[in-house]
Every structure is written in C-alpha cells, then in structure tokens.
Short mmCIF file of C-alpha atoms in Angstrom, two decimals:
data_model
loop_
_atom_site.label_atom_id
_atom_site.label_comp_id
_atom_site.label_asym_id
_atom_site.label_seq_id
_atom_site.Cartn_x
_atom_site.Cartn_y
_atom_site.Cartn_z
CA UNK Q 24 58.72 -67.86 -67.98
CA UNK Q 25 56.15 -65.67 -66.77
CA UNK Q 26 56.66 -66.95 -63.21
CA UNK Q 27 60.59 -65.58 -62.42
CA UNK Q 28 59.97 -62.51 -63.39
CA UNK Q 29 56.51 -61.96 -61.71
CA UNK Q 30 58.90 -63.37 -58.43
CA UNK Q 31 61.46 -60.33 -59.16
CA UNK Q 32 58.14 -57.79 -59.39
CA UNK Q 33 57.08 -59.51 -55.62
CA UNK Q 34 60.55 -59.63 -54.11
CA UNK Q 35 61.30 -56.19 -55.10
CA UNK Q 36 58.72 -54.26 -52.70
CA UNK Q 37 59.80 -56.66 -50.10
CA UNK Q 38 63.10 -55.96 -50.06
CA UNK Q 39 62.43 -52.54 -50.01
CA UNK Q 40 60.24 -52.63 -46.61
CA UNK Q 41 63.01 -54.83 -45.14
CA UNK Q 42 65.57 -52.50 -46.08
CA UNK Q 43 63.57 -50.04 -45.07
CA UNK Q 44 62.57 -51.47 -41.38
CA UNK Q 45 66.81 -52.41 -41.55
CA UNK Q 46 67.45 -48.83 -41.88
CA UNK Q 47 65.37 -48.02 -38.89
CA UNK Q 48 67.43 -49.49 -36.24
CA UNK Q 49 70.35 -47.70 -35.92
CA UNK Q 50 68.67 -44.57 -37.61
CA UNK Q 51 66.44 -44.38 -34.56
CA UNK Q 52 68.93 -41.99 -32.39
CA UNK Q 53 68.45 -39.41 -34.77
CA UNK Q 54 64.93 -38.01 -34.97
CA UNK Q 55 64.66 -36.26 -38.77
CA UNK Q 56 66.45 -38.96 -40.65
CA UNK Q 57 64.20 -41.27 -38.31
CA UNK Q 58 60.91 -39.62 -39.65
CA UNK Q 59 62.44 -39.69 -42.97
CA UNK Q 60 62.71 -43.39 -42.87
CA UNK Q 61 59.25 -43.58 -40.57
CA UNK Q 62 57.42 -42.18 -43.94
CA UNK Q 63 59.16 -44.51 -46.69
CA UNK Q 64 58.54 -47.78 -44.76
CA UNK Q 65 54.57 -46.33 -44.12
CA UNK Q 66 54.29 -45.86 -47.80
CA UNK Q 67 55.58 -49.15 -48.75
CA UNK Q 68 53.60 -51.35 -45.95
CA UNK Q 69 49.87 -51.89 -47.04
CA UNK Q 70 47.83 -49.32 -44.66
CA UNK Q 71 45.09 -51.16 -43.39
CA UNK Q 72 42.14 -48.58 -42.95
CA UNK Q 73 40.31 -51.61 -40.55
CA UNK Q 74 40.83 -51.93 -37.35
CA UNK Q 75 41.11 -55.66 -37.18
CA UNK Q 76 44.58 -57.38 -37.40
CA UNK Q 77 43.60 -60.95 -38.57
CA UNK Q 78 46.39 -63.53 -37.24
CA UNK Q 79 44.41 -66.70 -37.16
CA UNK Q 80 46.46 -69.49 -39.40
CA UNK Q 81 43.94 -71.41 -42.02
CA UNK Q 82 44.51 -75.09 -41.54
CA UNK Q 83 45.01 -76.71 -44.91
CA UNK Q 84 43.85 -79.77 -45.05
CA UNK Q 85 44.33 -82.32 -47.77
CA UNK Q 86 40.71 -83.76 -49.55
CA UNK Q 87 40.31 -87.13 -48.05
CA UNK Q 88 39.86 -89.95 -51.16
CA UNK Q 89 36.72 -91.34 -51.41
CA UNK Q 90 36.82 -95.15 -50.37
CA UNK Q 91 34.73 -97.73 -52.08
CA UNK Q 92 34.28 -101.31 -49.96
CA UNK Q 93 32.32 -104.53 -50.66
CA UNK Q 94 31.53 -104.80 -47.01
CA UNK Q 95 27.66 -103.10 -46.56
CA UNK Q 96 27.44 -99.87 -44.34
CA UNK Q 97 25.71 -99.88 -41.09
CA UNK Q 98 22.15 -98.50 -41.29
CA UNK Q 99 20.83 -96.88 -38.23
CA UNK Q 100 17.53 -96.32 -37.19
CA UNK Q 101 18.00 -93.45 -35.06
CA UNK Q 102 20.47 -91.10 -34.77
CA UNK Q 103 20.34 -88.68 -31.73
CA UNK Q 104 22.23 -85.31 -31.28
CA UNK Q 105 21.86 -83.96 -28.22
CA UNK Q 106 23.64 -80.55 -27.43
CA UNK Q 107 24.44 -78.72 -24.24
CA UNK Q 108 25.25 -75.08 -23.32
CA UNK Q 109 25.10 -72.44 -20.97
CA UNK Q 110 23.29 -70.12 -23.41
CA UNK Q 111 20.12 -70.96 -25.40
CA UNK Q 112 20.43 -68.21 -28.18
CA UNK Q 113 23.98 -70.11 -29.37
CA UNK Q 114 21.89 -73.49 -28.99
CA UNK Q 115 19.30 -71.88 -31.19
CA UNK Q 116 21.16 -70.81 -33.85
CA UNK Q 117 23.09 -74.07 -34.03
CA UNK Q 118 19.74 -76.08 -34.38
CA UNK Q 119 19.00 -74.11 -37.41
CA UNK Q 120 22.25 -74.97 -38.84
CA UNK Q 121 22.40 -78.26 -37.83
CA UNK Q 122 18.66 -78.83 -38.97
CA UNK Q 123 19.47 -76.82 -42.46
CA UNK Q 124 22.22 -79.26 -43.05
CA UNK Q 125 20.03 -82.13 -42.94
CA UNK Q 126 17.44 -80.44 -45.12
CA UNK Q 127 20.50 -79.92 -47.66
CA UNK Q 128 22.09 -83.58 -47.55
CA UNK Q 129 18.69 -85.12 -47.35
CA UNK Q 130 18.50 -86.89 -44.03
CA UNK Q 131 15.15 -87.19 -42.43
CA UNK Q 132 14.68 -85.67 -39.54
CA UNK Q 133 12.74 -87.48 -36.96
CA UNK Q 134 11.71 -84.58 -34.28
CA UNK Q 135 13.84 -81.89 -32.93
CA UNK Q 136 12.97 -81.05 -29.30
CA UNK Q 137 14.41 -78.93 -25.95
CA UNK Q 138 14.53 -80.99 -22.80
CA UNK Q 139 13.90 -78.83 -19.88
CA UNK Q 140 17.11 -77.08 -18.52
CA UNK Q 141 18.74 -77.82 -15.15
CA UNK Q 142 19.90 -75.46 -12.47
CA UNK Q 143 22.35 -76.02 -10.26
CA UNK Q 144 22.08 -73.16 -7.44
CA UNK Q 145 24.87 -72.94 -4.84
CA UNK Q 146 24.49 -70.79 -1.32
CA UNK Q 147 27.60 -69.78 -0.17
CA UNK Q 148 28.85 -67.63 2.51
CA UNK Q 149 29.17 -63.53 1.39
CA UNK Q 150 31.97 -62.90 4.09
CA UNK Q 151 35.40 -65.02 4.47
CA UNK Q 152 34.96 -64.62 8.19
CA UNK Q 153 31.54 -64.76 10.27
CA UNK Q 154 28.30 -63.28 9.42
CA UNK Q 155 26.29 -66.39 8.83
CA UNK Q 156 23.31 -64.69 8.09
CA UNK Q 157 24.86 -62.82 4.99
CA UNK Q 158 24.78 -65.27 2.23
CA UNK Q 159 25.27 -65.28 -1.87
CA UNK Q 160 23.94 -67.24 -4.49
CA UNK Q 161 25.32 -68.63 -7.60
CA UNK Q 162 23.54 -70.77 -10.25
CA UNK Q 163 24.78 -72.58 -13.09
CA UNK Q 164 21.92 -72.92 -16.02
CA UNK Q 165 22.50 -76.02 -18.87
CA UNK Q 166 20.21 -75.81 -21.51
CA UNK Q 167 19.87 -78.80 -23.60
CA UNK Q 168 18.70 -79.36 -27.23
CA UNK Q 169 18.24 -82.73 -29.04
CA UNK Q 170 17.97 -83.25 -32.54
CA UNK Q 171 16.75 -87.23 -33.94
CA UNK Q 172 17.53 -88.17 -37.24
CA UNK Q 173 16.27 -91.50 -38.59
CA UNK Q 174 16.82 -93.56 -41.40
CA UNK Q 175 20.67 -92.58 -42.25
CA UNK Q 176 23.26 -94.84 -43.40
CA UNK Q 177 26.52 -95.11 -41.76
CA UNK Q 178 28.52 -93.00 -44.45
CA UNK Q 179 25.90 -89.95 -44.31
CA UNK Q 180 26.32 -90.21 -40.53
CA UNK Q 181 29.90 -90.11 -40.45
CA UNK Q 182 30.08 -87.07 -43.17
CA UNK Q 183 27.34 -85.37 -41.44
CA UNK Q 184 28.07 -85.60 -37.90
CA UNK Q 185 31.87 -84.64 -38.93
CA UNK Q 186 29.91 -81.53 -40.69
CA UNK Q 187 28.45 -80.62 -37.39
CA UNK Q 188 30.95 -81.15 -34.55
CA UNK Q 189 33.80 -78.92 -36.93
CA UNK Q 190 31.14 -76.17 -36.27
CA UNK Q 191 30.37 -76.39 -32.89
CA UNK Q 192 30.64 -73.27 -31.20
CA UNK Q 193 32.54 -72.78 -28.18
CA UNK Q 194 31.28 -73.61 -24.54
CA UNK Q 195 28.81 -76.30 -26.62
CA UNK Q 196 29.21 -79.97 -25.74
CA UNK Q 197 27.51 -82.39 -28.23
CA UNK Q 198 26.59 -86.30 -27.25
CA UNK Q 199 25.54 -89.02 -30.26
CA UNK Q 200 23.51 -92.11 -29.47
CA UNK Q 201 23.22 -94.06 -32.52
CA UNK Q 202 20.64 -97.07 -32.90
CA UNK Q 203 21.93 -99.28 -35.48
CA UNK Q 204 20.36 -101.91 -37.38
CA UNK Q 205 21.71 -105.48 -37.48
CA UNK Q 206 20.19 -108.31 -39.46
CA UNK Q 207 18.31 -111.23 -37.52
CA UNK Q 208 20.73 -113.87 -37.10
CA UNK Q 209 19.55 -116.82 -39.39
CA UNK Q 210 19.26 -119.32 -36.18
CA UNK Q 211 16.62 -117.69 -34.79
CA UNK Q 212 14.64 -116.84 -38.21
CA UNK Q 213 12.48 -119.84 -38.14
CA UNK Q 214 10.29 -120.90 -34.94
CA UNK Q 215 12.07 -123.87 -32.98
CA UNK Q 216 8.45 -125.58 -32.73
CA UNK Q 217 8.16 -126.54 -36.18
CA UNK Q 218 10.82 -129.10 -36.23
CA UNK Q 219 9.65 -130.76 -33.12
CA UNK Q 220 6.19 -132.20 -33.61
CA UNK Q 221 8.40 -134.80 -35.74
CA UNK Q 222 10.82 -135.40 -33.28
CA UNK Q 223 8.08 -136.11 -30.38
CA UNK Q 224 6.09 -138.92 -32.15
CA UNK Q 225 8.69 -141.67 -31.03
CA UNK Q 226 8.77 -140.21 -27.44
CA UNK Q 227 4.69 -140.61 -27.29
CA UNK K 5 18.10 -53.82 11.43
CA UNK K 6 19.34 -51.03 14.24
CA UNK K 7 19.57 -51.57 17.86
CA UNK K 8 19.57 -48.60 20.00
CA UNK K 9 21.28 -49.55 23.64
CA UNK K 10 18.45 -47.40 25.25
CA UNK K 11 16.21 -50.53 25.36
CA UNK K 12 15.51 -52.74 28.27
CA UNK K 13 17.65 -55.62 27.62
CA UNK K 14 21.01 -52.91 28.16
CA UNK K 15 20.34 -50.73 30.56
CA UNK K 16 22.39 -52.79 32.95
CA UNK K 17 25.52 -51.37 30.70
CA UNK K 18 23.97 -48.22 30.32
CA UNK K 19 24.31 -47.95 34.27
CA UNK K 20 27.19 -49.78 34.59
CA UNK K 21 29.06 -47.51 32.24
CA UNK K 22 27.75 -44.06 34.28
CA UNK K 23 28.71 -45.35 37.40
CA UNK K 24 32.01 -45.51 35.66
CA UNK K 25 31.38 -42.21 34.75
CA UNK K 26 32.68 -42.86 30.90
CA UNK K 27 29.43 -41.98 29.10
CA UNK K 28 28.65 -39.00 32.36
CA UNK K 29 28.04 -35.65 30.86
CA UNK K 30 26.41 -32.64 31.62
CA UNK K 31 23.21 -33.56 29.88
CA UNK K 32 23.04 -37.17 31.09
CA UNK K 33 23.15 -40.84 29.66
CA UNK K 34 22.84 -41.14 26.20
CA UNK K 35 22.28 -43.67 23.58
CA UNK K 36 24.19 -45.39 21.21
CA UNK K 37 22.78 -46.86 18.38
CA UNK K 38 24.46 -49.61 16.41
CA UNK K 39 23.31 -51.55 12.90
CA UNK K 40 23.76 -54.83 12.09
CA UNK K 41 26.69 -55.87 9.70
CA UNK K 42 25.09 -54.51 6.17
CA UNK K 43 27.28 -57.08 3.86
CA UNK K 44 26.72 -55.46 0.68
CA UNK K 45 27.63 -56.81 -2.60
CA UNK K 46 30.98 -55.44 -4.22
CA UNK K 47 31.59 -57.98 -6.68
CA UNK K 48 32.56 -56.69 -9.97
CA UNK K 49 30.69 -53.52 -9.21
CA UNK K 50 32.70 -49.87 -9.90
CA UNK K 51 30.98 -47.44 -7.14
CA UNK K 52 29.60 -44.24 -8.36
CA UNK K 53 31.34 -41.15 -8.32
CA UNK K 54 31.22 -37.85 -9.25
CA UNK K 55 30.19 -38.70 -12.69
CA UNK K 56 33.78 -38.16 -14.66
CA UNK K 57 34.99 -41.99 -14.50
CA UNK K 58 34.11 -43.67 -17.81
CA UNK K 59 32.89 -47.30 -18.22
CA UNK K 60 32.97 -49.91 -20.95
CA UNK K 61 30.03 -51.92 -21.22
CA UNK K 62 31.10 -54.59 -19.34
CA UNK K 63 32.14 -52.32 -16.22
CA UNK K 64 28.75 -50.53 -16.37
CA UNK K 65 26.63 -54.01 -15.82
CA UNK K 66 26.33 -56.11 -12.62
CA UNK K 67 27.14 -59.86 -12.38
CA UNK K 68 23.81 -60.60 -12.28
CA UNK K 69 22.95 -59.33 -15.66
CA UNK K 70 25.09 -62.35 -17.22
CA UNK K 71 23.33 -64.35 -19.53
CA UNK K 72 20.86 -61.48 -19.77
CA UNK K 73 22.08 -58.51 -21.07
CA UNK K 74 25.91 -59.41 -20.73
CA UNK K 75 27.98 -62.42 -22.40
CA UNK K 76 30.39 -64.57 -20.96
CA UNK K 77 33.95 -63.95 -21.03
CA UNK K 78 35.37 -67.39 -21.11
CA UNK K 79 33.59 -69.97 -22.98
CA UNK K 80 34.15 -73.47 -22.01
CA UNK K 81 32.34 -76.51 -21.59
CA UNK K 82 33.56 -77.82 -17.92
CA UNK K 83 30.86 -75.58 -16.45
CA UNK K 84 28.07 -77.66 -18.09
CA UNK K 85 26.04 -80.54 -15.98
CA UNK K 86 27.92 -83.85 -16.40
CA UNK K 87 31.68 -82.45 -17.63
CA UNK K 88 34.32 -82.23 -15.77
CA UNK K 89 37.62 -79.93 -15.47
CA UNK K 90 36.06 -76.76 -14.50
CA UNK K 91 39.17 -76.25 -11.67
CA UNK K 92 41.70 -76.29 -14.86
CA UNK K 93 40.38 -74.23 -17.08
CA UNK K 94 40.24 -71.69 -14.43
CA UNK K 95 43.46 -71.74 -13.47
CA UNK K 96 44.42 -71.52 -17.20
CA UNK K 97 41.97 -68.71 -17.75
CA UNK K 98 43.43 -66.69 -14.12
CA UNK K 99 46.96 -66.95 -15.92
CA UNK K 100 46.06 -66.24 -19.46
CA UNK K 101 44.53 -62.88 -18.38
CA UNK K 102 47.46 -62.16 -16.10
CA UNK K 103 49.70 -63.08 -18.96
CA UNK K 104 47.98 -60.17 -21.53
CA UNK K 105 47.40 -57.87 -19.10
CA UNK K 106 51.36 -58.08 -18.65
CA UNK K 107 52.30 -58.47 -22.06
CA UNK K 108 50.34 -55.63 -23.66
CA UNK K 109 50.22 -53.52 -20.48
CA UNK K 110 48.64 -50.12 -21.05
CA UNK K 111 46.96 -51.37 -24.40
CA UNK K 112 43.82 -53.61 -23.15
CA UNK K 113 40.72 -51.56 -24.21
CA UNK K 114 38.36 -54.34 -22.80
CA UNK K 115 38.02 -57.63 -20.88
CA UNK K 116 40.14 -60.59 -22.90
CA UNK K 117 37.15 -62.98 -24.08
CA UNK K 118 38.95 -66.82 -24.16
CA UNK K 119 37.22 -68.92 -26.28
CA UNK K 120 37.72 -72.99 -26.55
CA UNK K 121 37.25 -75.10 -29.34
CA UNK K 122 38.24 -78.51 -28.93
CA UNK K 123 41.77 -78.74 -28.63
CA UNK K 124 41.80 -74.85 -29.93
CA UNK K 125 42.16 -71.95 -27.24
CA UNK K 126 40.95 -68.76 -28.61
CA UNK K 127 42.12 -65.39 -27.40
CA UNK K 128 40.19 -61.61 -28.50
CA UNK K 129 40.96 -58.99 -26.86
CA UNK K 130 40.59 -55.43 -28.23
CA UNK K 131 43.56 -53.12 -27.92
CA UNK K 132 44.28 -49.75 -28.42
CA UNK K 133 46.08 -47.90 -31.57
CA UNK K 134 49.21 -46.91 -28.78
CA UNK K 135 52.32 -49.00 -30.82
CA UNK K 136 53.81 -49.69 -34.19
CA UNK K 137 51.96 -52.16 -36.03
CA UNK K 138 55.44 -54.04 -36.20
CA UNK K 139 55.64 -54.27 -32.20
CA UNK K 140 52.30 -55.04 -32.09
CA UNK K 141 52.90 -58.47 -34.33
CA UNK K 142 55.31 -59.28 -32.74
CA UNK K 143 53.94 -59.27 -29.35
CA UNK K 144 51.22 -61.23 -31.07
CA UNK K 145 53.76 -63.50 -32.27
CA UNK K 146 55.60 -63.93 -29.15
CA UNK K 147 52.29 -64.45 -26.72
CA UNK K 148 50.36 -67.30 -29.02
CA UNK K 149 54.27 -69.15 -29.46
CA UNK K 150 54.56 -69.04 -25.64
CA UNK K 151 51.04 -70.16 -24.55
CA UNK K 152 50.90 -72.94 -26.87
CA UNK K 153 54.49 -74.05 -25.68
CA UNK K 154 52.99 -73.85 -22.08
CA UNK K 155 49.60 -75.42 -22.19
CA UNK K 156 50.70 -77.83 -25.22
CA UNK K 157 47.48 -76.66 -27.61
CA UNK K 158 47.29 -74.49 -30.24
CA UNK K 159 46.54 -70.98 -29.01
CA UNK K 160 45.48 -68.42 -31.72
CA UNK K 161 44.85 -64.34 -31.09
CA UNK K 162 42.59 -62.47 -32.32
CA UNK K 163 42.91 -59.09 -32.08
CA UNK K 164 41.07 -56.04 -32.99
CA UNK K 165 42.35 -52.42 -32.38
CA UNK K 166 40.58 -49.24 -31.56
CA UNK K 167 41.44 -45.72 -31.39
CA UNK K 168 39.83 -44.66 -28.10
CA UNK K 169 38.13 -47.00 -25.40
CA UNK K 170 34.56 -47.29 -26.39
CA UNK K 171 32.94 -45.58 -23.23
CA UNK K 172 29.37 -46.51 -22.29
CA UNK K 173 28.47 -44.05 -19.52
CA UNK K 174 30.23 -42.09 -16.85
CA UNK K 175 30.01 -42.64 -13.56
#
C-alpha cells in the first residue's frame, strides 16, 4: 500500500525534470524564457558540489551457491603466486594486500620474496635519416614479486585466487603455479623384493 | 665538436675558393666554422619561453622522469617480459586518445589515462566545466557505447571535472 504512494512521490519530481528539459528545446531561441526555464531545471536537478561524474556501472553478480560433493578435495603442497609489473610501488601494495588476505583466511604463508628485476634496453637511432653517432636509449623494467603459500586445500585455493585476481591492479600480470599432492598408487606401496624370495627357491 | 675550416686539411679548399674569388674580400681570407650535428632531445618537451606559458605537471616533467616522478598514462601488461600484444594495445591507445581529443574538443584539462583490467578498458579523463551536465552525460554515454562496439569489450569512462586547468609552473 505504501509502495505505490512512494513511487508516485518519486515520479512527480522526475516528471518535473523531464518536463523542464523538454521545455528547454523549443524555447532555446528566446533568451529570457530560456533563462527562466534553465533556473527551474537547475533547482530540480540534484546539484553536485563535487567535481566527479561517477559513471561506472556496478556489475551485480548473483551469489554463488555452496556445493557439497562426496569426492575428496585436492590438496596443494605449494601454491606459488608470482606477479610482475613495471611499477614496484604497485607490487608492494599488492603484496601487502595478498598477505593480509591470506592471514585473514588462515592460510599459511611460506615465504614472500622479490626476484631480481629484468631490464630490457634498446639503443635506437635518434634521427630518421643519417646521424649514426646520435642514438637514444630506452629501457623497459619488469619487477617481480612471489608469494608462496603452503598446505592449502583446493576449495580454499579457488576462493583465495579468485579474490586476489578480481583485485589485480591494471598493468600487473599474475602467474600461479600449483604443486598438488596425490595419493601414492597401491601397486608401489610395498617393495617387490618382499614377495620375490618365495619364487626364487624353486629356481635354485 | 667544432671544426674550423682554417685547419691544415682544408687549406686547399680555401685557396681554391680564393682563386675563384668567392671568399676574397678586402680583409683577406676568412675562416668558416661549422659544428657537427647536435641532435638535441625534443621528445615530449616544451621549450622554455618568456614565462607566460602555463604547464601542467604532466607537460612540465620530461620523459626520463617516468617511473620516478611521473606515472604511466597507459597501463597494460603487454610490455612486460614474456607478454605479447604490445603493438595492438598501442594502436588502440592512439586511436582512443585521438577519439577522446576530438569528442571532447577543448574540454580536456590533462592527458587521458588508459587502464586495462582483464577485459575492461577504463578511460580516465579530467575535463573542464565548460559544458552543461546534460551534454556531458550524452557525450560520455556516446563515447562509451561507441568504443565498446568498436573494441568488443566493456569500456568505462571515469571523468572528473575542474574549473580551470591545474597549472604546475609557467615557462
């Protein structure tokens, strides 16, 4: 009962705004009436004192249902997350974020280290034509950061990696290496030579 | 490295010219000095003037300050070691910058920053408050939908407005 009246209240100012805007177009030729209409619309429109237009649309995703299956979860002995970027400050903040997320989720962090950076240098001719003695040098730096997580289950790894990857900053590339643990096959559990002496005796 | 033409190796040239009475004047032979080519760096640098030209922070710092005092205008992963697609991203960037420069002609306060996160292309720009908000919204929607159709990926525009250009120094 309250909903239709609330909707009506919302629609009235909208109608006023739309009416005001539609009035603007044919009356733009006459200056004084245009001014009057302008002031009317400006009072209707929400005045934004801030200087930013936030037009990014939020992606609404439906919450994923929790599935329970009978098969055992994969176990990872080691999960190596390595990120690379041109900016080491961005990697610093991302490392802080990832380690904090792992600590909050209760994941054991093995080690966090920084492999040495790679610099690719190019020496090119400065001029389009001749002037061989004048060159210009460019370089591209790639910084790395590695986070090693140990003894993690498959579902935890999925959740953690999805969270990490959704918040990956622009200009940062990620590589994940997983070391899974598998059950030892039954046929190699016992050594062969325990059964062999019983067969060898008739041969001798 | 200046080489003066009155050195031993080029005396013959001068004497030949003297004979053909090109350089001969009442005061005798004159030396001619030439310098070797001095190719100065001109990339992304605005030459100094009288002190009345306003510069933004982006324009005032030279390209060798990128990574130290300046940030990157276009952020993507294709220039990292072991990643490809650099040429395609560069071409896209050039087109998007020209497109934005043309659509919002005279309204851009600074260079456009392009960010790529997964499939999404985010175009960040700072505009001047010279237009009605309705026109702004229309142009933003138009460029977003046109660029999304062109590049077959979601394109988002993040706009901030200023009253005037932010001046860092006068050159």
